[in-house]
mmCIF file of C-alpha atoms and ligand atoms in Angstrom:
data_model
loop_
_atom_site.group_PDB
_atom_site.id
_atom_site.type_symbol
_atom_site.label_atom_id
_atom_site.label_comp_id
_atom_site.label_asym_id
_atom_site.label_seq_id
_atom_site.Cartn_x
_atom_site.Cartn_y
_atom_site.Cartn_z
ATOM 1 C CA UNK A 1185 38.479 80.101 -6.108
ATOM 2 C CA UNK A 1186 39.032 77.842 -3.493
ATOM 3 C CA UNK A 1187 37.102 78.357 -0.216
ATOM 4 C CA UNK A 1188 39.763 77.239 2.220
ATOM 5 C CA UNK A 1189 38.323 78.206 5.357
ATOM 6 C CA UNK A 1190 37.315 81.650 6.750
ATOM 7 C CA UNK A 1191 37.404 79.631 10.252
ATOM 8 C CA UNK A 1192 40.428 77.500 9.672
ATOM 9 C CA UNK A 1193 39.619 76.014 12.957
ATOM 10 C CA UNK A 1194 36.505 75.198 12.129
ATOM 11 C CA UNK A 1195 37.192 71.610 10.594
ATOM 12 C CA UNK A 1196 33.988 71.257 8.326
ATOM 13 C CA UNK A 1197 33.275 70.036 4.914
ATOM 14 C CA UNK A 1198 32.363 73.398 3.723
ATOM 15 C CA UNK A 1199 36.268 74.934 3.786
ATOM 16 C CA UNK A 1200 37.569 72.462 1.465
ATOM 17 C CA UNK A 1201 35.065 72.993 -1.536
ATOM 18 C CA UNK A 1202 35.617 74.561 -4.349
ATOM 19 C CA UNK A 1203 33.806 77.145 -6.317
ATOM 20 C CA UNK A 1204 34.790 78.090 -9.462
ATOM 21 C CA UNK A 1205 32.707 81.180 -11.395
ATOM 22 C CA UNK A 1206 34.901 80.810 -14.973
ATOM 23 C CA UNK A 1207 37.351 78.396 -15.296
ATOM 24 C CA UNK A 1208 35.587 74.617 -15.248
ATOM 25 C CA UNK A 1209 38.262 72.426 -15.483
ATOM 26 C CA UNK A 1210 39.348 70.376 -12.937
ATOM 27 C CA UNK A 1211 43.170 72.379 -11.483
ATOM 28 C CA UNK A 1212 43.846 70.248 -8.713
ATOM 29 C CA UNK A 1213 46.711 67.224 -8.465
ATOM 30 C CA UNK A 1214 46.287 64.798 -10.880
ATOM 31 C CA UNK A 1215 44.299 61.851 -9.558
ATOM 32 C CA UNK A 1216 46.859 59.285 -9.479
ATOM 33 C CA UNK A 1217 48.773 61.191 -7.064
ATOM 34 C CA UNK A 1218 45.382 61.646 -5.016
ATOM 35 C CA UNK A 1219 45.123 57.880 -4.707
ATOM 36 C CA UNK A 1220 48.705 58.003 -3.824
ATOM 37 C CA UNK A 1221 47.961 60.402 -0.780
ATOM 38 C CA UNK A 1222 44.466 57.733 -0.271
ATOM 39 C CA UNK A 1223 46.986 54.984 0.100
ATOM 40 C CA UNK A 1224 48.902 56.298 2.547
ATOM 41 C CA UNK A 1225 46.142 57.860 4.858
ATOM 42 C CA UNK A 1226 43.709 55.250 4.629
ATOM 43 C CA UNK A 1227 45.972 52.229 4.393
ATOM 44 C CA UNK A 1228 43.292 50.260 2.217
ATOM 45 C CA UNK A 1229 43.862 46.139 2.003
ATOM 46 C CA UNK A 1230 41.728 45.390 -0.542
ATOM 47 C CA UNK A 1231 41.439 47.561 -4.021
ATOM 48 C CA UNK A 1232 39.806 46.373 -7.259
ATOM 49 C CA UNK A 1233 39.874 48.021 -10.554
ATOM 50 C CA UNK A 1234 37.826 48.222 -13.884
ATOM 51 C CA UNK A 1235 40.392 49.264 -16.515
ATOM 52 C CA UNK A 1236 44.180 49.079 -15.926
ATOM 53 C CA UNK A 1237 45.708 49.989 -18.789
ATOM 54 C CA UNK A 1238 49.740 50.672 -17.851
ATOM 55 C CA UNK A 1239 48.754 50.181 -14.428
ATOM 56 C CA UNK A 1240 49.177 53.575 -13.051
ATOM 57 C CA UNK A 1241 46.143 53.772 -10.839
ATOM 58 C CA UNK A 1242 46.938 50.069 -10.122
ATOM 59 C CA UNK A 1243 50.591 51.352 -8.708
ATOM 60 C CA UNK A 1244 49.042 53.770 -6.485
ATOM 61 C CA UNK A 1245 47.301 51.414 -3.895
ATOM 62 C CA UNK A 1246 49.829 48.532 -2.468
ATOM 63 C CA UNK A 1247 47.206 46.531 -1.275
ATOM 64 C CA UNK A 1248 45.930 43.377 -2.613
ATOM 65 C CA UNK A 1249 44.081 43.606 -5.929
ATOM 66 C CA UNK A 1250 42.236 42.867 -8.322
ATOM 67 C CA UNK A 1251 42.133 44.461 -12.203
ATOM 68 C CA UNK A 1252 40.381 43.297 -14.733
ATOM 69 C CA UNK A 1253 40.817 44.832 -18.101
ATOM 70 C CA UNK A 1254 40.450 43.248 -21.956
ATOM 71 C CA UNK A 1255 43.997 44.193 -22.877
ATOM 72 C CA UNK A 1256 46.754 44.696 -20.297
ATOM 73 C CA UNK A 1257 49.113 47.622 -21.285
ATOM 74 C CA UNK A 1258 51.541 47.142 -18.313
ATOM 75 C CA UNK A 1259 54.703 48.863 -18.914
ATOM 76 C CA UNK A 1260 55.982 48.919 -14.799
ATOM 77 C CA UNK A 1261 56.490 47.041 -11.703
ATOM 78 C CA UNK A 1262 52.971 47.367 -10.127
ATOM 79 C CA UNK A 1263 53.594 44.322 -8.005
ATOM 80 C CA UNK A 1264 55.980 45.579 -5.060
ATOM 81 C CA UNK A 1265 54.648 46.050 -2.154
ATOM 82 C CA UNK A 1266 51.818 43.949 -2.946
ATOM 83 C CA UNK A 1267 51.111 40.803 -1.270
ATOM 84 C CA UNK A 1268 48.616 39.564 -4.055
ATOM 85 C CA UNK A 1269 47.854 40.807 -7.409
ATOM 86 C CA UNK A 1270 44.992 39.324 -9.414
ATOM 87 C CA UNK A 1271 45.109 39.730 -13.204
ATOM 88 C CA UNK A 1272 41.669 39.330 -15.479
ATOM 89 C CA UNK A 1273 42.035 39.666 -18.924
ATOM 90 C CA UNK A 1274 38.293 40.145 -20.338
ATOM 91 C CA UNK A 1275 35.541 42.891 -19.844
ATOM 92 C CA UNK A 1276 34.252 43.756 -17.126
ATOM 93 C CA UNK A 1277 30.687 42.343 -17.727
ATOM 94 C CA UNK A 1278 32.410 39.104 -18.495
ATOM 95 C CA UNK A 1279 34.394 39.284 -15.157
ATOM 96 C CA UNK A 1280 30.971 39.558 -12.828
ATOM 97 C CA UNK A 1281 28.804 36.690 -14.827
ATOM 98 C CA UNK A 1282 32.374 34.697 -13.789
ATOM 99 C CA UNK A 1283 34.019 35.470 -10.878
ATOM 100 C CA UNK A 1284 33.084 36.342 -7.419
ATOM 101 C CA UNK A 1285 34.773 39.311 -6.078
ATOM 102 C CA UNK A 1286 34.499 38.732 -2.645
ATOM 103 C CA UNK A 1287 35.790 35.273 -2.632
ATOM 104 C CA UNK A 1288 38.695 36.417 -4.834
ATOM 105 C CA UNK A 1289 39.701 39.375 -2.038
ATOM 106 C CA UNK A 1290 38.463 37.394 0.774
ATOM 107 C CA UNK A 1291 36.212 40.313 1.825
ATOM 108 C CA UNK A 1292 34.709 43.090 0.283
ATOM 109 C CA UNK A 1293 37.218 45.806 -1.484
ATOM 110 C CA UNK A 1294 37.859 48.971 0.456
ATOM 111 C CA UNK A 1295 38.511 51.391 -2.475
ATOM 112 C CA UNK A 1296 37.131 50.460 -6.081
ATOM 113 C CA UNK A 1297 37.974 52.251 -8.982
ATOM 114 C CA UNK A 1298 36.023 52.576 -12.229
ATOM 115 C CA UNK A 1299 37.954 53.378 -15.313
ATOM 116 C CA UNK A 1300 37.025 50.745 -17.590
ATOM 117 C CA UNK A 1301 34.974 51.228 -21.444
ATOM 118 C CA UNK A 1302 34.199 55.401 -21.119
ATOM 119 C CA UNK A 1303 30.777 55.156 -21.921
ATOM 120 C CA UNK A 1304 27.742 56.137 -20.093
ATOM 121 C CA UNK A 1305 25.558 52.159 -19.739
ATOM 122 C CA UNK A 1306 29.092 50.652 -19.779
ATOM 123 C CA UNK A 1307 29.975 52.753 -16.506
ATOM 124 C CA UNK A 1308 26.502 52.217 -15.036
ATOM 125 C CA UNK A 1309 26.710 48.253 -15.205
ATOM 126 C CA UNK A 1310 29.896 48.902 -13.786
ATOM 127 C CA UNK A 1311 28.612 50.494 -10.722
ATOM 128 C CA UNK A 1312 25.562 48.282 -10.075
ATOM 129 C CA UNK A 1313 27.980 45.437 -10.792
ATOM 130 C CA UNK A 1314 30.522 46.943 -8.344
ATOM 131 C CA UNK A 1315 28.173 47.894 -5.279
ATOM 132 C CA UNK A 1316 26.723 44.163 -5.185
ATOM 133 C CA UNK A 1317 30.176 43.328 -4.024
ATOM 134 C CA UNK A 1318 30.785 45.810 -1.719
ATOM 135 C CA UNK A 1319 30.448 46.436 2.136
ATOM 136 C CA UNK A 1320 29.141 49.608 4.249
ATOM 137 C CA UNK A 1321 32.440 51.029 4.513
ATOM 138 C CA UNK A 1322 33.582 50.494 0.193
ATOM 139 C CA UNK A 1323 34.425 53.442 -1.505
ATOM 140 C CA UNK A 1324 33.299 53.796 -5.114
ATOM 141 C CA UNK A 1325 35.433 56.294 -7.284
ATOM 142 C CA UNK A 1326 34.399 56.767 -10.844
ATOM 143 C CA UNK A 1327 37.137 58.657 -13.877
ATOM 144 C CA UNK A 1328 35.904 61.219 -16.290
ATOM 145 C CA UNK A 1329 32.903 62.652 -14.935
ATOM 146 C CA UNK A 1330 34.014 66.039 -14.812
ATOM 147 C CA UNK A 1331 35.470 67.079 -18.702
ATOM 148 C CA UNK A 1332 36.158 70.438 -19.334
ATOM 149 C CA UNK A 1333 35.223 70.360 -23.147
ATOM 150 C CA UNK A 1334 32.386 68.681 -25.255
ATOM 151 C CA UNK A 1335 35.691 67.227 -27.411
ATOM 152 C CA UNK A 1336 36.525 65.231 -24.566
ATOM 153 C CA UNK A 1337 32.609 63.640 -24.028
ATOM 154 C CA UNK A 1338 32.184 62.264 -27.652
ATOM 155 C CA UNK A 1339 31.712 58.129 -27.713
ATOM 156 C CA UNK A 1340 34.528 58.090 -30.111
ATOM 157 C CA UNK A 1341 38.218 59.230 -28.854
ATOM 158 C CA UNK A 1342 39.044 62.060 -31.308
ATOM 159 C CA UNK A 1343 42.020 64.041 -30.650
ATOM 160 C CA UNK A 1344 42.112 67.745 -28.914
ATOM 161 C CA UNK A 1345 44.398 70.410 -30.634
ATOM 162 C CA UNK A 1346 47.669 72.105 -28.609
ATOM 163 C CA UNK A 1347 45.075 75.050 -27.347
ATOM 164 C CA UNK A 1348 44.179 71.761 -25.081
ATOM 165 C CA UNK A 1349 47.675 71.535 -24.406
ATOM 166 C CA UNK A 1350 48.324 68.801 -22.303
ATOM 167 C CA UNK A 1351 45.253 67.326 -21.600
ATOM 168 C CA UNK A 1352 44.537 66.860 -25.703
ATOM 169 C CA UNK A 1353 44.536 63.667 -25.340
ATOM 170 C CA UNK A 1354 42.179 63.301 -22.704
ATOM 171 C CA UNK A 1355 38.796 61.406 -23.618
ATOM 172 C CA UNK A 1356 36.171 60.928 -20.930
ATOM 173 C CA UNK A 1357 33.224 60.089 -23.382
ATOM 174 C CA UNK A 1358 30.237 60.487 -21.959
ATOM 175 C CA UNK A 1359 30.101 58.756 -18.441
ATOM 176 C CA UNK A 1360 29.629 62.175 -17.120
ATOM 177 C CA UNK A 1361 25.961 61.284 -17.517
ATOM 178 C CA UNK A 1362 26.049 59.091 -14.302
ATOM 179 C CA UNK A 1363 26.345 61.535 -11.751
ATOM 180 C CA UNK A 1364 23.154 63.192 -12.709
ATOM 181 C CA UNK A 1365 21.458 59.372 -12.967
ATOM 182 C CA UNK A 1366 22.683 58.687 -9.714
ATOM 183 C CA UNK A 1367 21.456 61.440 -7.845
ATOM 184 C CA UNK A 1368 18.264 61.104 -9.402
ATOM 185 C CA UNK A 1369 17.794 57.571 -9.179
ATOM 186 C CA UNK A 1370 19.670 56.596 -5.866
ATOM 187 C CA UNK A 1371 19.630 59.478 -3.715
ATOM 188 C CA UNK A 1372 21.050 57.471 -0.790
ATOM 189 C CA UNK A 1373 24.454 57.498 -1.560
ATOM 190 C CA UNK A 1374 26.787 60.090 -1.304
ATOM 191 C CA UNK A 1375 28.418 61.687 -3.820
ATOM 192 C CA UNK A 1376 31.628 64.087 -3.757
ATOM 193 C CA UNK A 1377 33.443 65.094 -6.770
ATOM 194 C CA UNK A 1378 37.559 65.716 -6.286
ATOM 195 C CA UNK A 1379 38.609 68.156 -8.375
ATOM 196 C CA UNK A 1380 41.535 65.952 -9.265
ATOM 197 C CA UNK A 1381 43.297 66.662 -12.984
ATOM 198 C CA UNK A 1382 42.439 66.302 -15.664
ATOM 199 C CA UNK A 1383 39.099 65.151 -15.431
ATOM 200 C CA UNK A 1384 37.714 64.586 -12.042
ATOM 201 C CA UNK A 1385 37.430 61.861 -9.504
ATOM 202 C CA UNK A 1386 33.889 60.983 -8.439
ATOM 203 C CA UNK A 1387 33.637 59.255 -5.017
ATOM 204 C CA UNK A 1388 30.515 57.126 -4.137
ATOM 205 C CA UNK A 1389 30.167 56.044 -0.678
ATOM 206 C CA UNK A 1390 27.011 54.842 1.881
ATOM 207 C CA UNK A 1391 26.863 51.692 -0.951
ATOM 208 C CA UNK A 1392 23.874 49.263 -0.889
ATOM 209 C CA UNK A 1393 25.363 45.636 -1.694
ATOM 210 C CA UNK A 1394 21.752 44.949 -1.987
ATOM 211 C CA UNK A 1395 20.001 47.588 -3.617
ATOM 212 C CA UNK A 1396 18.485 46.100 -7.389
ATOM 213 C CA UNK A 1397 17.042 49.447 -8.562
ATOM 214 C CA UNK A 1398 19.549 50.280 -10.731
ATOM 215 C CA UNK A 1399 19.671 46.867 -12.415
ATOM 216 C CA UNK A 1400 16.602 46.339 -12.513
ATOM 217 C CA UNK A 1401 15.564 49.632 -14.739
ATOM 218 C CA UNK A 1402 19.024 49.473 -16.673
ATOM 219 C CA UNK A 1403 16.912 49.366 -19.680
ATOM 220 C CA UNK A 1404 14.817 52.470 -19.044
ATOM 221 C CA UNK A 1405 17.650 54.008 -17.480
ATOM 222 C CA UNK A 1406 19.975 53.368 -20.477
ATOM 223 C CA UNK A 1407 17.302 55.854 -22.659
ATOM 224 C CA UNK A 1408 17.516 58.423 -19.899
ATOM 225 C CA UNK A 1409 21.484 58.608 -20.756
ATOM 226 C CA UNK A 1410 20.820 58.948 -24.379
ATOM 227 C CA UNK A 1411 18.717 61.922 -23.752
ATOM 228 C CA UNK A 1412 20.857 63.176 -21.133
ATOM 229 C CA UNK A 1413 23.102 66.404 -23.689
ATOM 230 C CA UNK A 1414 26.061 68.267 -22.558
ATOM 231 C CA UNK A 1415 25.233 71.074 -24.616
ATOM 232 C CA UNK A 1416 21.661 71.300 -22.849
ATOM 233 C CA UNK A 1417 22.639 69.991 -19.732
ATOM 234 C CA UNK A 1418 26.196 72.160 -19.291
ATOM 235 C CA UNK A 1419 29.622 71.483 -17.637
ATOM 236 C CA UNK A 1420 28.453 74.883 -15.698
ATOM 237 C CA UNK A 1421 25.694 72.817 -14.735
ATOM 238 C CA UNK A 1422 27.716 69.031 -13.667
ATOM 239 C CA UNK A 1423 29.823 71.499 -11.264
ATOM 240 C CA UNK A 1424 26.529 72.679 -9.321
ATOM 241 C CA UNK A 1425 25.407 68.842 -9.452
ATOM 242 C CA UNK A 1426 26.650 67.737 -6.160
ATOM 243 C CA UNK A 1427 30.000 69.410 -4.461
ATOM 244 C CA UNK A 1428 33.611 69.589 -5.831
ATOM 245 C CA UNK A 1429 36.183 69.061 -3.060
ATOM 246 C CA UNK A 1430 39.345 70.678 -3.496
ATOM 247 C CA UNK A 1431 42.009 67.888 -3.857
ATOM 248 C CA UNK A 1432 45.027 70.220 -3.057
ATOM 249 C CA UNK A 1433 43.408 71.486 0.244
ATOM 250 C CA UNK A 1434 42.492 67.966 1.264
ATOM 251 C CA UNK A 1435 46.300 66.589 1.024
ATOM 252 C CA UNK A 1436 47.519 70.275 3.674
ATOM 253 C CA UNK A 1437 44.546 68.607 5.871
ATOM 254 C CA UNK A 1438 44.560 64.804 5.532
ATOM 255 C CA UNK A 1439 42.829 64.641 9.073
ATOM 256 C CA UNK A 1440 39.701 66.236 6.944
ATOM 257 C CA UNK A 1441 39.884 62.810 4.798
ATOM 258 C CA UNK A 1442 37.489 61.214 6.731
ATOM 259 C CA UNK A 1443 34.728 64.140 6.227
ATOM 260 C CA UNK A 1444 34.887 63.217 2.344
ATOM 261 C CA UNK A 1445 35.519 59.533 1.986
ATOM 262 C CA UNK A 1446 33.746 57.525 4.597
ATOM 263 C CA UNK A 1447 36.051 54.245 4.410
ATOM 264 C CA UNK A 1448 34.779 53.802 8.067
ATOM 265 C CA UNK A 1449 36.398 50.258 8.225
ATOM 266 C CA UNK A 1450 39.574 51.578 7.228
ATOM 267 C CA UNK A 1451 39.676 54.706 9.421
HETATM 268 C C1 SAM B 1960 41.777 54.901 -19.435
HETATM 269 S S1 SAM B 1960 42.339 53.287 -19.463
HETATM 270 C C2 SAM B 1960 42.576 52.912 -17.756
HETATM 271 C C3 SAM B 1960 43.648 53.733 -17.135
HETATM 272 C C4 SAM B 1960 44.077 53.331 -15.733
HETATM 273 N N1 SAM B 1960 42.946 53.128 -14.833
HETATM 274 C C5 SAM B 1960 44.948 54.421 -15.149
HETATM 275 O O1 SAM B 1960 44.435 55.285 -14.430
HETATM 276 O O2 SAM B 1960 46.131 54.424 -15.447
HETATM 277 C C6 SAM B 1960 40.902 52.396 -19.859
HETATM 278 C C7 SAM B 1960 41.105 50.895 -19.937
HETATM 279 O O3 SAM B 1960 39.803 50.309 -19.960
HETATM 280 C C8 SAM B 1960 39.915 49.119 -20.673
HETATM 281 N N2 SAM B 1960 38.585 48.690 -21.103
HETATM 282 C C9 SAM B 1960 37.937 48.974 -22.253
HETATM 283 N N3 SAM B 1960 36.749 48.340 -22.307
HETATM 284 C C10 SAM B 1960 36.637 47.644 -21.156
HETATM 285 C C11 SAM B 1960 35.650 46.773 -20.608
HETATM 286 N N4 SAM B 1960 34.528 46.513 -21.283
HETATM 287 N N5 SAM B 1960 35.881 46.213 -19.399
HETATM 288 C C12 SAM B 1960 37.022 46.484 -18.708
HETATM 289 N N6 SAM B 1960 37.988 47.309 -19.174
HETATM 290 C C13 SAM B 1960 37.807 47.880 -20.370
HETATM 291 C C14 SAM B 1960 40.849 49.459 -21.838
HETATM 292 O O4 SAM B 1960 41.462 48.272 -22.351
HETATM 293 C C15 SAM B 1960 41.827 50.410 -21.175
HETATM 294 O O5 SAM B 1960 43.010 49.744 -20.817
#
């Protein structure tokens, strides 16, 4: 059920979340139509991406860029509209003992967008990685933190069956596990969840370019992921974790953008 609003004048955070009692699986618009509506409202010039597959996230944002991914799937024109598009085929830990992001965008990147290898130390060296190069007003948005099934969270992709129906195919492995590392480790960003289909779109924002903490215990932090269970810790329980903003409400009230994602540079 979507709480949109007993005051609908009253323009807080509060109307747009969403609280579900049965069904937890993310139901609003897919998230590459999110960063579609992003694009338009907050008229990013900088986006970088870990993972790019076919390039549909990459298509979403016509802003410069910057992707880096091991093996390039791209099947469409991602490059109109674009004034620069910067390709890096290797990992993503290969890409920050390299390159400097910065110098490559000429600034820090407005929206980032995590997607790369879908496990849980792979996504947090991704993050650390990610925030170094950021600036106060960055936006970090993680994939796959909010599955629906414990099929979808294995380390290996295996295959749903048609009671999945569309979403079958969907793997998230088990980056999940980040949210609850985050909140517990770094409890000066902020975190939102959008309830974006099919698996949730995590948005991290108040970044710390400098902040080492996380690097600096990745190793003890890598066994708190290993312990970290689905089946103990519950999708029931990931919801409650830190609030799920309604994606669908959000694009009927674009003006409430800004009380979600603070891209205050942008804005
Ligand atoms: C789910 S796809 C990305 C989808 C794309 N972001 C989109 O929304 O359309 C994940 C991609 O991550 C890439 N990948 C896997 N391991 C990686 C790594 N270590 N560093 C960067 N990318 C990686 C894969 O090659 C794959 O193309």
């Amino acid at each position: 059920m979507i709480e949109l609003g007993a005051n609908l004048s009253d323009r807080s955070p509060s109307r747009h979340l969403t609280i579900r009692k049965q069904d937890f699986s993310p139901s609003g618009i897919v998230y590459t139509e999110f960063f579609a509506f992003l694009d338009q409202h907050l008229r990013p010039t900088r986006y970088f991406e870990i993972g790019t597959h076919l390039g549909n996230s990459l298509k979403a944002f016509r802003c410069d860029a910057v992707c880096v991914d091991p093996e390039f799937k791209l099947a469409q024109d991602v490059l109109s509209g674009r004034r620069q598009t910067h390709f890096f085929q290797m990992t993503s830990d290969d890409f920050f003992a390299e390159q400097d992001l910065q110098a490559i965008l000429k600034g820090p990147p407005d929206i980032c967008f995590l997607d790369g290898m879908h496990r849980a130390e792979y996504l947090l060296r991704d993050f650390y990685n990610t925030e170094r190069a950021c600036g106060p007003g960055s936006v970090i948005f993680m994939h796959d933190c909010l599955p629906s099934n414990f099929r979808m969270t294995l380390r290996t992709h295996e295959m749903g069956d048609d009671n999945e129906g569309p979403w079958k195919h969907a793997w998230t492995g088990d980056v999940w596990k980040i949210v609850p590392l985050l909140k517990a480790h770094r409890p000066d960003l902020d975190i939102k969840i959008f309830d974006c289909a099919p698996t949730g779109l995590v948005a991290v924002s108040n970044l710390d370019p400098g902040s080492t903490k996380l690097k600096d215990m990745y190793l003890s932090l890598v066994g708190e992921l290993r312990a970290l269970d689905l089946e103990k810790h519950t999708i029931e329980r990931l919801w409650c974790e830190v609030p799920v903003v309604s994606s669908r409400s959000l694009v009927e009230f674009p003006e409430d953008l800004t009380l979600f994602v603070d891209a205050r540079s942008r804005l």
